[in-house]
């Protein structure tokens, strides 16, 4: 999942080299260079890509501190995880 998130960031930024520089520890906010509008597009793409709905009542900007942290949040909200009682 981390690699696909990195690829999505590179696609949205239209910078294929960015994907080579990002790691699971990279900050989505600081290291990707995405501004707020692009972050919104990113979240929408993640929802479509992984079939998950991000609940903004539980979502916090700290989930964007790293790609790994964001992926952890997404994994908790995947449909099959929710059905199995997490």
CSV table of C-alpha atoms in Angstrom, one decimal:
chain,number,residue,atom,x,y,z
A,1,UNK,CA,0.0,0.0,0.0
A,2,UNK,CA,2.8,2.4,0.9
A,3,UNK,CA,4.3,2.1,-2.6
A,4,UNK,CA,0.9,2.8,-4.3
A,5,UNK,CA,0.4,5.9,-2.1
A,6,UNK,CA,3.9,7.1,-3.2
A,7,UNK,CA,3.0,6.5,-6.8
A,8,UNK,CA,-0.3,8.4,-6.4
A,9,UNK,CA,1.6,11.4,-4.9
A,10,UNK,CA,4.0,11.3,-7.9
A,11,UNK,CA,1.1,11.2,-10.3
A,12,UNK,CA,-0.8,14.1,-8.7
A,13,UNK,CA,2.4,16.2,-8.6
A,14,UNK,CA,3.2,15.2,-12.2
A,15,UNK,CA,6.7,14.4,-10.9
A,16,UNK,CA,7.8,10.8,-11.5
A,17,UNK,CA,11.1,11.5,-9.8
A,18,UNK,CA,9.2,12.4,-6.6
A,19,UNK,CA,8.2,8.7,-6.2
A,20,UNK,CA,11.9,7.8,-6.1
A,21,UNK,CA,12.6,10.2,-3.3
A,22,UNK,CA,9.7,9.4,-1.0
A,23,UNK,CA,9.7,6.6,1.6
A,24,UNK,CA,7.2,5.3,4.0
A,25,UNK,CA,8.7,7.6,6.6
A,26,UNK,CA,8.2,10.7,4.3
A,27,UNK,CA,5.8,13.3,5.4
A,28,UNK,CA,2.9,13.7,3.0
A,29,UNK,CA,2.5,17.3,3.9
A,30,UNK,CA,6.2,18.4,4.1
A,31,UNK,CA,8.0,16.1,1.7
A,32,UNK,CA,5.5,15.8,-1.1
A,33,UNK,CA,5.1,19.5,-1.7
A,34,UNK,CA,1.4,19.2,-2.1
A,35,UNK,CA,-0.8,22.2,-1.1
A,36,UNK,CA,-4.3,21.9,0.4
A,37,UNK,CA,-6.2,21.6,-2.9
A,38,UNK,CA,-3.9,18.8,-4.1
A,39,UNK,CA,-4.2,17.1,-0.7
A,40,UNK,CA,-7.9,17.1,-1.2
A,41,UNK,CA,-7.5,15.5,-4.7
A,42,UNK,CA,-5.1,13.0,-3.1
A,43,UNK,CA,-7.6,11.9,-0.4
A,44,UNK,CA,-10.3,11.5,-3.0
A,45,UNK,CA,-8.0,9.3,-5.2
A,46,UNK,CA,-7.1,7.2,-2.2
A,47,UNK,CA,-10.8,6.7,-1.4
A,48,UNK,CA,-11.4,5.5,-5.0
A,49,UNK,CA,-8.2,3.4,-5.2
A,50,UNK,CA,-8.7,1.5,-2.0
A,51,UNK,CA,-12.5,1.6,-1.7
A,52,UNK,CA,-12.4,3.3,1.6
A,53,UNK,CA,-14.3,6.4,2.9
A,54,UNK,CA,-12.2,8.7,5.0
A,55,UNK,CA,-14.2,9.8,8.1
A,56,UNK,CA,-13.2,13.3,8.8
A,57,UNK,CA,-14.6,13.0,12.3
A,58,UNK,CA,-11.7,10.5,13.1
A,59,UNK,CA,-9.2,11.8,10.6
A,60,UNK,CA,-6.5,14.1,11.9
A,61,UNK,CA,-3.7,15.9,10.1
A,62,UNK,CA,-1.2,13.9,12.1
A,63,UNK,CA,-2.2,11.0,9.9
A,64,UNK,CA,-0.3,12.8,7.1
A,65,UNK,CA,2.9,13.0,9.2
A,66,UNK,CA,4.2,10.0,7.3
A,67,UNK,CA,3.1,7.8,4.4
A,68,UNK,CA,3.3,4.8,6.8
A,69,UNK,CA,1.0,6.6,9.4
A,70,UNK,CA,-1.5,7.4,6.6
A,71,UNK,CA,-1.5,3.8,5.4
A,72,UNK,CA,-2.1,2.6,8.9
A,73,UNK,CA,-5.2,4.8,9.1
A,74,UNK,CA,-6.4,3.6,5.7
A,75,UNK,CA,-5.9,-0.1,6.7
A,76,UNK,CA,-8.1,0.5,9.7
A,77,UNK,CA,-10.9,1.7,7.5
A,78,UNK,CA,-10.8,-0.8,4.7
A,79,UNK,CA,-14.2,-2.4,4.1
A,80,UNK,CA,-13.0,-6.0,4.8
A,81,UNK,CA,-11.3,-4.8,8.1
A,82,UNK,CA,-14.4,-3.1,9.2
A,83,UNK,CA,-16.5,-6.2,8.5
A,84,UNK,CA,-14.2,-8.5,10.5
A,85,UNK,CA,-14.4,-6.3,13.6
A,86,UNK,CA,-10.9,-4.9,13.1
